[in-house]
């Protein structure tokens, strides 16, 4: 009985070593939970990304947009974003393949000095705008997010990951776990 238990423990140890060996040194550094935030004018995005050692990842975030609608009136839209997929790092290129994305409209509101005080008009406008946003923005964004994406790693260490995509857009994440 003791020998069987020892063999089983040894098999688990071998499996654990094999799964660890499937990651290259850069991938080992990438495993963990990362935080990304970017603000531009009134718009912003805030996400956490979790890279797992089985080369899968999940992302959760919030996106905020502010659009000028009319003279002195702005529309504020808040979206939640979740996604998952697979990832790898080969020759300083971070490659992801997003397989599932969900984008939800969390809130739509209007602000500004020329905004009407009529609550009924505002509620109807919000309902109409949520429907428009879903079809004009959310559905196309979901389709854009699905698929493969690559970016060159500039810096990757225990605390920071900086990448640049093919358009020259720089992304800087910091480790939170």
mmCIF file of N, CA and C in Angstrom, residues 55-156:
data_model
loop_
_atom_site.group_PDB
_atom_site.id
_atom_site.type_symbol
_atom_site.label_atom_id
_atom_site.label_comp_id
_atom_site.label_asym_id
_atom_site.label_seq_id
_atom_site.Cartn_x
_atom_site.Cartn_y
_atom_site.Cartn_z
ATOM 1 N N UNK A 55 -1.780 28.533 -19.856
ATOM 2 C CA UNK A 55 -1.794 29.417 -21.028
ATOM 3 C C UNK A 55 -3.202 29.868 -21.426
ATOM 4 N N UNK A 56 -4.072 29.986 -20.432
ATOM 5 C CA UNK A 56 -5.367 30.620 -20.636
ATOM 6 C C UNK A 56 -5.348 31.945 -19.880
ATOM 7 N N UNK A 57 -6.239 32.844 -20.253
ATOM 8 C CA UNK A 57 -6.328 34.114 -19.533
ATOM 9 C C UNK A 57 -7.783 34.540 -19.449
ATOM 10 N N UNK A 58 -8.030 35.418 -18.475
ATOM 11 C CA UNK A 58 -9.334 36.058 -18.347
ATOM 12 C C UNK A 58 -9.094 37.558 -18.144
ATOM 13 N N UNK A 59 -10.024 38.336 -18.619
ATOM 14 C CA UNK A 59 -9.948 39.789 -18.472
ATOM 15 C C UNK A 59 -11.295 40.286 -17.960
ATOM 16 N N UNK A 60 -11.243 41.246 -17.059
ATOM 17 C CA UNK A 60 -12.434 41.908 -16.523
ATOM 18 C C UNK A 60 -12.141 43.397 -16.478
ATOM 19 N N UNK A 61 -13.079 44.181 -16.965
ATOM 20 C CA UNK A 61 -12.801 45.606 -16.954
ATOM 21 C C UNK A 61 -14.018 46.478 -17.113
ATOM 22 N N UNK A 62 -13.751 47.765 -17.022
ATOM 23 C CA UNK A 62 -14.765 48.794 -17.180
ATOM 24 C C UNK A 62 -14.235 49.830 -18.167
ATOM 25 N N UNK A 63 -15.100 50.265 -19.067
ATOM 26 C CA UNK A 63 -14.744 51.279 -20.051
ATOM 27 C C UNK A 63 -15.736 52.429 -19.900
ATOM 28 N N UNK A 64 -15.209 53.657 -19.947
ATOM 29 C CA UNK A 64 -16.054 54.853 -19.825
ATOM 30 C C UNK A 64 -15.814 55.750 -21.034
ATOM 31 N N UNK A 65 -16.902 56.118 -21.704
ATOM 32 C CA UNK A 65 -16.842 57.033 -22.845
ATOM 33 C C UNK A 65 -17.678 58.261 -22.536
ATOM 34 N N UNK A 66 -17.222 59.402 -22.986
ATOM 35 C CA UNK A 66 -17.998 60.634 -22.881
ATOM 36 C C UNK A 66 -18.025 61.254 -24.270
ATOM 37 N N UNK A 67 -19.248 61.445 -24.808
ATOM 38 C CA UNK A 67 -19.416 62.030 -26.133
ATOM 39 C C UNK A 67 -20.174 63.350 -26.026
ATOM 40 N N UNK A 68 -19.766 64.331 -26.815
ATOM 41 C CA UNK A 68 -20.537 65.563 -26.932
ATOM 42 C C UNK A 68 -21.731 65.262 -27.824
ATOM 43 N N UNK A 69 -22.936 65.503 -27.292
ATOM 44 C CA UNK A 69 -24.159 65.189 -28.012
ATOM 45 C C UNK A 69 -24.714 66.427 -28.701
ATOM 46 N N UNK A 70 -24.826 67.468 -27.950
ATOM 47 C CA UNK A 70 -25.433 68.703 -28.443
ATOM 48 C C UNK A 70 -24.771 69.855 -27.700
ATOM 49 N N UNK A 71 -25.179 71.042 -28.000
ATOM 50 C CA UNK A 71 -24.597 72.229 -27.378
ATOM 51 C C UNK A 71 -24.689 72.142 -25.849
ATOM 52 N N UNK A 72 -23.555 71.888 -25.208
ATOM 53 C CA UNK A 72 -23.515 71.854 -23.743
ATOM 54 C C UNK A 72 -24.024 70.574 -23.113
ATOM 55 N N UNK A 73 -24.281 69.537 -23.895
ATOM 56 C CA UNK A 73 -24.779 68.260 -23.351
ATOM 57 C C UNK A 73 -23.818 67.147 -23.755
ATOM 58 N N UNK A 74 -23.505 66.297 -22.779
ATOM 59 C CA UNK A 74 -22.633 65.145 -23.027
ATOM 60 C C UNK A 74 -23.339 63.857 -22.621
ATOM 61 N N UNK A 75 -23.009 62.798 -23.364
ATOM 62 C CA UNK A 75 -23.498 61.460 -23.031
ATOM 63 C C UNK A 75 -22.360 60.701 -22.368
ATOM 64 N N UNK A 76 -22.653 60.073 -21.232
ATOM 65 C CA UNK A 76 -21.660 59.283 -20.500
ATOM 66 C C UNK A 76 -22.110 57.829 -20.552
ATOM 67 N N UNK A 77 -21.230 56.966 -21.084
ATOM 68 C CA UNK A 77 -21.538 55.542 -21.234
ATOM 69 C C UNK A 77 -20.506 54.729 -20.464
ATOM 70 N N UNK A 78 -20.990 53.811 -19.646
ATOM 71 C CA UNK A 78 -20.106 52.908 -18.916
ATOM 72 C C UNK A 78 -20.423 51.485 -19.342
ATOM 73 N N UNK A 79 -19.380 50.770 -19.764
ATOM 74 C CA UNK A 79 -19.509 49.379 -20.213
ATOM 75 C C UNK A 79 -18.690 48.473 -19.309
ATOM 76 N N UNK A 80 -19.162 47.244 -19.132
ATOM 77 C CA UNK A 80 -18.334 46.234 -18.470
ATOM 78 C C UNK A 80 -17.877 45.257 -19.547
ATOM 79 N N UNK A 81 -16.680 44.752 -19.366
ATOM 80 C CA UNK A 81 -16.069 43.869 -20.343
ATOM 81 C C UNK A 81 -15.506 42.646 -19.632
ATOM 82 N N UNK A 82 -15.841 41.463 -20.130
ATOM 83 C CA UNK A 82 -15.216 40.232 -19.661
ATOM 84 C C UNK A 82 -14.804 39.440 -20.889
ATOM 85 N N UNK A 83 -13.742 38.699 -20.747
ATOM 86 C CA UNK A 83 -13.289 37.891 -21.868
ATOM 87 C C UNK A 83 -12.360 36.792 -21.404
ATOM 88 N N UNK A 84 -12.109 35.865 -22.317
ATOM 89 C CA UNK A 84 -11.164 34.798 -22.011
ATOM 90 C C UNK A 84 -10.572 34.285 -23.308
ATOM 91 N N UNK A 85 -9.458 33.605 -23.158
ATOM 92 C CA UNK A 85 -8.784 33.060 -24.324
ATOM 93 C C UNK A 85 -7.505 32.370 -23.942
ATOM 94 N N UNK A 86 -6.606 32.258 -24.914
ATOM 95 C CA UNK A 86 -5.315 31.619 -24.692
ATOM 96 C C UNK A 86 -4.212 32.626 -24.994
ATOM 97 N N UNK A 87 -3.012 32.340 -24.523
ATOM 98 C CA UNK A 87 -1.896 33.250 -24.698
ATOM 99 C C UNK A 87 -0.588 32.480 -24.773
ATOM 100 N N UNK A 88 0.425 33.140 -25.338
ATOM 101 C CA UNK A 88 1.786 32.595 -25.356
ATOM 102 C C UNK A 88 2.753 33.750 -25.585
ATOM 103 N N UNK A 89 4.015 33.485 -25.303
ATOM 104 C CA UNK A 89 5.072 34.447 -25.602
ATOM 105 C C UNK A 89 6.136 33.707 -26.393
ATOM 106 N N UNK A 90 6.379 34.184 -27.608
ATOM 107 C CA UNK A 90 7.382 33.581 -28.489
ATOM 108 C C UNK A 90 8.226 34.707 -29.070
ATOM 109 N N UNK A 91 9.541 34.612 -28.870
ATOM 110 C CA UNK A 91 10.472 35.613 -29.411
ATOM 111 C C UNK A 91 10.049 37.047 -29.089
ATOM 112 N N UNK A 92 9.785 37.303 -27.816
ATOM 113 C CA UNK A 92 9.402 38.636 -27.321
ATOM 114 C C UNK A 92 8.091 39.154 -27.905
ATOM 115 N N UNK A 93 7.289 38.261 -28.460
ATOM 116 C CA UNK A 93 5.953 38.637 -28.933
ATOM 117 C C UNK A 93 4.918 37.983 -28.019
ATOM 118 N N UNK A 94 4.033 38.815 -27.463
ATOM 119 C CA UNK A 94 2.933 38.291 -26.671
ATOM 120 C C UNK A 94 1.769 38.051 -27.633
ATOM 121 N N UNK A 95 1.331 36.812 -27.706
ATOM 122 C CA UNK A 95 0.258 36.427 -28.610
ATOM 123 C C UNK A 95 -0.959 36.008 -27.796
ATOM 124 N N UNK A 96 -2.115 36.576 -28.134
ATOM 125 C CA UNK A 96 -3.350 36.171 -27.476
ATOM 126 C C UNK A 96 -4.365 35.758 -28.535
ATOM 127 N N UNK A 97 -5.222 34.853 -28.142
ATOM 128 C CA UNK A 97 -6.338 34.449 -28.986
ATOM 129 C C UNK A 97 -7.590 34.519 -28.125
ATOM 130 N N UNK A 98 -8.351 35.569 -28.297
ATOM 131 C CA UNK A 98 -9.567 35.763 -27.504
ATOM 132 C C UNK A 98 -10.672 34.903 -28.100
ATOM 133 N N UNK A 99 -11.240 34.051 -27.257
ATOM 134 C CA UNK A 99 -12.258 33.104 -27.721
ATOM 135 C C UNK A 99 -13.668 33.466 -27.261
ATOM 136 N N UNK A 100 -13.765 34.307 -26.232
ATOM 137 C CA UNK A 100 -15.085 34.656 -25.708
ATOM 138 C C UNK A 100 -15.034 36.065 -25.118
ATOM 139 N N UNK A 101 -16.004 36.892 -25.480
ATOM 140 C CA UNK A 101 -16.086 38.265 -24.973
ATOM 141 C C UNK A 101 -17.533 38.569 -24.640
ATOM 142 N N UNK A 102 -17.727 39.270 -23.534
ATOM 143 C CA UNK A 102 -19.050 39.756 -23.185
ATOM 144 C C UNK A 102 -18.922 41.235 -22.826
ATOM 145 N N UNK A 103 -19.701 42.061 -23.476
ATOM 146 C CA UNK A 103 -19.716 43.495 -23.201
ATOM 147 C C UNK A 103 -21.143 43.865 -22.830
ATOM 148 N N UNK A 104 -21.279 44.511 -21.689
ATOM 149 C CA UNK A 104 -22.607 44.926 -21.223
ATOM 150 C C UNK A 104 -22.625 46.439 -21.007
ATOM 151 N N UNK A 105 -23.764 47.024 -21.309
ATOM 152 C CA UNK A 105 -23.955 48.447 -21.032
ATOM 153 C C UNK A 105 -24.376 48.555 -19.568
ATOM 154 N N UNK A 106 -23.517 49.154 -18.756
ATOM 155 C CA UNK A 106 -23.780 49.288 -17.327
ATOM 156 C C UNK A 106 -24.631 50.521 -17.056
ATOM 157 N N UNK A 107 -24.282 51.629 -17.731
ATOM 158 C CA UNK A 107 -24.997 52.862 -17.461
ATOM 159 C C UNK A 107 -24.892 53.807 -18.656
ATOM 160 N N UNK A 108 -25.959 54.521 -18.898
ATOM 161 C CA UNK A 108 -25.990 55.612 -19.869
ATOM 162 C C UNK A 108 -26.621 56.792 -19.146
ATOM 163 N N UNK A 109 -25.931 57.920 -19.199
ATOM 164 C CA UNK A 109 -26.493 59.118 -18.571
ATOM 165 C C UNK A 109 -26.119 60.340 -19.412
ATOM 166 N N UNK A 110 -26.771 61.416 -19.116
ATOM 167 C CA UNK A 110 -26.510 62.669 -19.818
ATOM 168 C C UNK A 110 -26.199 63.736 -18.788
ATOM 169 N N UNK A 111 -25.316 64.649 -19.167
ATOM 170 C CA UNK A 111 -24.940 65.727 -18.261
ATOM 171 C C UNK A 111 -24.715 66.999 -19.063
ATOM 172 N N UNK A 112 -24.812 68.109 -18.397
ATOM 173 C CA UNK A 112 -24.535 69.378 -19.060
ATOM 174 C C UNK A 112 -25.509 70.458 -18.666
ATOM 175 N N UNK A 113 -25.092 71.685 -18.921
ATOM 176 C CA UNK A 113 -25.883 72.837 -18.507
ATOM 177 C C UNK A 113 -27.154 73.003 -19.329
ATOM 178 N N UNK A 114 -27.193 72.500 -20.566
ATOM 179 C CA UNK A 114 -28.375 72.656 -21.418
ATOM 180 C C UNK A 114 -29.265 71.410 -21.428
ATOM 181 N N UNK A 115 -29.068 70.530 -20.465
ATOM 182 C CA UNK A 115 -29.871 69.307 -20.370
ATOM 183 C C UNK A 115 -31.255 69.645 -19.835
ATOM 184 N N UNK A 116 -32.262 69.077 -20.443
ATOM 185 C CA UNK A 116 -33.632 69.329 -20.008
ATOM 186 C C UNK A 116 -33.865 68.814 -18.586
ATOM 187 N N UNK A 117 -34.810 69.393 -17.908
ATOM 188 C CA UNK A 117 -35.197 68.948 -16.567
ATOM 189 C C UNK A 117 -36.318 67.917 -16.621
ATOM 190 N N UNK A 118 -36.845 67.652 -17.798
ATOM 191 C CA UNK A 118 -37.967 66.730 -17.957
ATOM 192 C C UNK A 118 -37.460 65.288 -17.838
ATOM 193 N N UNK A 119 -37.737 64.655 -16.702
ATOM 194 C CA UNK A 119 -37.263 63.286 -16.412
ATOM 195 C C UNK A 119 -37.783 62.265 -17.419
ATOM 196 N N UNK A 120 -39.004 62.445 -17.890
ATOM 197 C CA UNK A 120 -39.581 61.518 -18.861
ATOM 198 C C UNK A 120 -38.790 61.546 -20.162
ATOM 199 N N UNK A 121 -38.453 62.724 -20.620
ATOM 200 C CA UNK A 121 -37.666 62.863 -21.851
ATOM 201 C C UNK A 121 -36.295 62.209 -21.665
ATOM 202 N N UNK A 122 -35.678 62.442 -20.527
ATOM 203 C CA UNK A 122 -34.357 61.862 -20.258
ATOM 204 C C UNK A 122 -34.436 60.334 -20.209
ATOM 205 N N UNK A 123 -35.442 59.778 -19.540
ATOM 206 C CA UNK A 123 -35.593 58.322 -19.456
ATOM 207 C C UNK A 123 -35.823 57.699 -20.828
ATOM 208 N N UNK A 124 -36.629 58.346 -21.658
ATOM 209 C CA UNK A 124 -36.868 57.839 -23.017
ATOM 210 C C UNK A 124 -35.593 57.904 -23.852
ATOM 211 N N UNK A 125 -34.856 58.983 -23.695
ATOM 212 C CA UNK A 125 -33.586 59.143 -24.413
ATOM 213 C C UNK A 125 -32.576 58.075 -23.991
ATOM 214 N N UNK A 126 -32.501 57.800 -22.702
ATOM 215 C CA UNK A 126 -31.582 56.770 -22.195
ATOM 216 C C UNK A 126 -31.966 55.398 -22.740
ATOM 217 N N UNK A 127 -33.257 55.055 -22.709
ATOM 218 C CA UNK A 127 -33.715 53.763 -23.221
ATOM 219 C C UNK A 127 -33.396 53.628 -24.708
ATOM 220 N N UNK A 128 -33.650 54.672 -25.456
ATOM 221 C CA UNK A 128 -33.367 54.664 -26.894
ATOM 222 C C UNK A 128 -31.867 54.546 -27.154
ATOM 223 N N UNK A 129 -31.095 55.258 -26.376
ATOM 224 C CA UNK A 129 -29.637 55.257 -26.555
ATOM 225 C C UNK A 129 -29.025 53.903 -26.193
ATOM 226 N N UNK A 130 -29.542 53.242 -25.172
ATOM 227 C CA UNK A 130 -29.043 51.898 -24.817
ATOM 228 C C UNK A 130 -29.260 50.929 -25.976
ATOM 229 N N UNK A 131 -30.402 51.005 -26.597
ATOM 230 C CA UNK A 131 -30.710 50.132 -27.731
ATOM 231 C C UNK A 131 -29.778 50.443 -28.904
ATOM 232 N N UNK A 132 -29.605 51.725 -29.217
ATOM 233 C CA UNK A 132 -28.721 52.120 -30.310
ATOM 234 C C UNK A 132 -27.283 51.685 -30.052
ATOM 235 N N UNK A 133 -26.816 51.927 -28.829
ATOM 236 C CA UNK A 133 -25.443 51.549 -28.477
ATOM 237 C C UNK A 133 -25.215 50.048 -28.610
ATOM 238 N N UNK A 134 -26.201 49.272 -28.204
ATOM 239 C CA UNK A 134 -26.060 47.817 -28.284
ATOM 240 C C UNK A 134 -25.812 47.382 -29.725
ATOM 241 N N UNK A 135 -26.629 47.876 -30.635
ATOM 242 C CA UNK A 135 -26.514 47.451 -32.035
ATOM 243 C C UNK A 135 -25.371 48.147 -32.782
ATOM 244 N N UNK A 136 -25.141 49.439 -32.501
ATOM 245 C CA UNK A 136 -24.125 50.195 -33.232
ATOM 246 C C UNK A 136 -22.717 50.049 -32.671
ATOM 247 N N UNK A 137 -22.586 49.747 -31.403
ATOM 248 C CA UNK A 137 -21.263 49.703 -30.771
ATOM 249 C C UNK A 137 -20.932 48.340 -30.157
ATOM 250 N N UNK A 138 -21.787 47.838 -29.269
ATOM 251 C CA UNK A 138 -21.461 46.623 -28.511
ATOM 252 C C UNK A 138 -21.271 45.414 -29.424
ATOM 253 N N UNK A 139 -22.212 45.156 -30.306
ATOM 254 C CA UNK A 139 -22.093 43.987 -31.198
ATOM 255 C C UNK A 139 -20.833 44.082 -32.069
ATOM 256 N N UNK A 140 -20.565 45.218 -32.732
ATOM 257 C CA UNK A 140 -19.312 45.299 -33.510
ATOM 258 C C UNK A 140 -18.056 45.159 -32.641
ATOM 259 N N UNK A 141 -18.036 45.746 -31.434
ATOM 260 C CA UNK A 141 -16.858 45.635 -30.569
ATOM 261 C C UNK A 141 -16.617 44.189 -30.162
ATOM 262 N N UNK A 142 -17.695 43.446 -29.880
ATOM 263 C CA UNK A 142 -17.534 42.026 -29.538
ATOM 264 C C UNK A 142 -16.845 41.284 -30.678
ATOM 265 N N UNK A 143 -17.296 41.549 -31.894
ATOM 266 C CA UNK A 143 -16.706 40.882 -33.060
ATOM 267 C C UNK A 143 -15.246 41.272 -33.237
ATOM 268 N N UNK A 144 -14.915 42.547 -33.003
ATOM 269 C CA UNK A 144 -13.531 43.015 -33.132
ATOM 270 C C UNK A 144 -12.612 42.378 -32.097
ATOM 271 N N UNK A 145 -13.136 42.102 -30.920
ATOM 272 C CA UNK A 145 -12.309 41.566 -29.834
ATOM 273 C C UNK A 145 -11.972 40.089 -30.021
ATOM 274 N N UNK A 146 -12.826 39.355 -30.708
ATOM 275 C CA UNK A 146 -12.596 37.921 -30.909
ATOM 276 C C UNK A 146 -11.471 37.733 -31.920
ATOM 277 N N UNK A 147 -10.563 36.826 -31.607
ATOM 278 C CA UNK A 147 -9.500 36.501 -32.556
ATOM 279 C C UNK A 147 -8.111 36.694 -31.999
ATOM 280 N N UNK A 148 -7.142 36.648 -32.898
ATOM 281 C CA UNK A 148 -5.733 36.699 -32.517
ATOM 282 C C UNK A 148 -5.207 38.129 -32.513
ATOM 283 N N UNK A 149 -4.268 38.362 -31.601
ATOM 284 C CA UNK A 149 -3.675 39.689 -31.431
ATOM 285 C C UNK A 149 -2.244 39.487 -30.942
ATOM 286 N N UNK A 150 -1.306 40.264 -31.473
ATOM 287 C CA UNK A 150 0.090 40.170 -31.048
ATOM 288 C C UNK A 150 0.640 41.548 -30.744
ATOM 289 N N UNK A 151 1.549 41.590 -29.783
ATOM 290 C CA UNK A 151 2.260 42.830 -29.477
ATOM 291 C C UNK A 151 3.676 42.487 -29.018
ATOM 292 N N UNK A 152 4.592 43.385 -29.310
ATOM 293 C CA UNK A 152 5.998 43.187 -28.946
ATOM 294 C C UNK A 152 6.212 43.584 -27.496
ATOM 295 N N UNK A 153 6.891 42.722 -26.747
ATOM 296 C CA UNK A 153 7.195 43.003 -25.342
ATOM 297 C C UNK A 153 8.437 43.882 -25.279
ATOM 298 N N UNK A 154 8.293 45.034 -24.645
ATOM 299 C CA UNK A 154 9.399 45.959 -24.441
ATOM 300 C C UNK A 154 10.038 45.705 -23.079
ATOM 301 N N UNK A 155 9.201 45.545 -22.060
ATOM 302 C CA UNK A 155 9.660 45.272 -20.698
ATOM 303 C C UNK A 155 8.765 44.205 -20.087
ATOM 304 N N UNK A 156 9.382 43.222 -19.460
ATOM 305 C CA UNK A 156 8.640 42.214 -18.699
ATOM 306 C C UNK A 156 9.498 41.817 -17.518
#
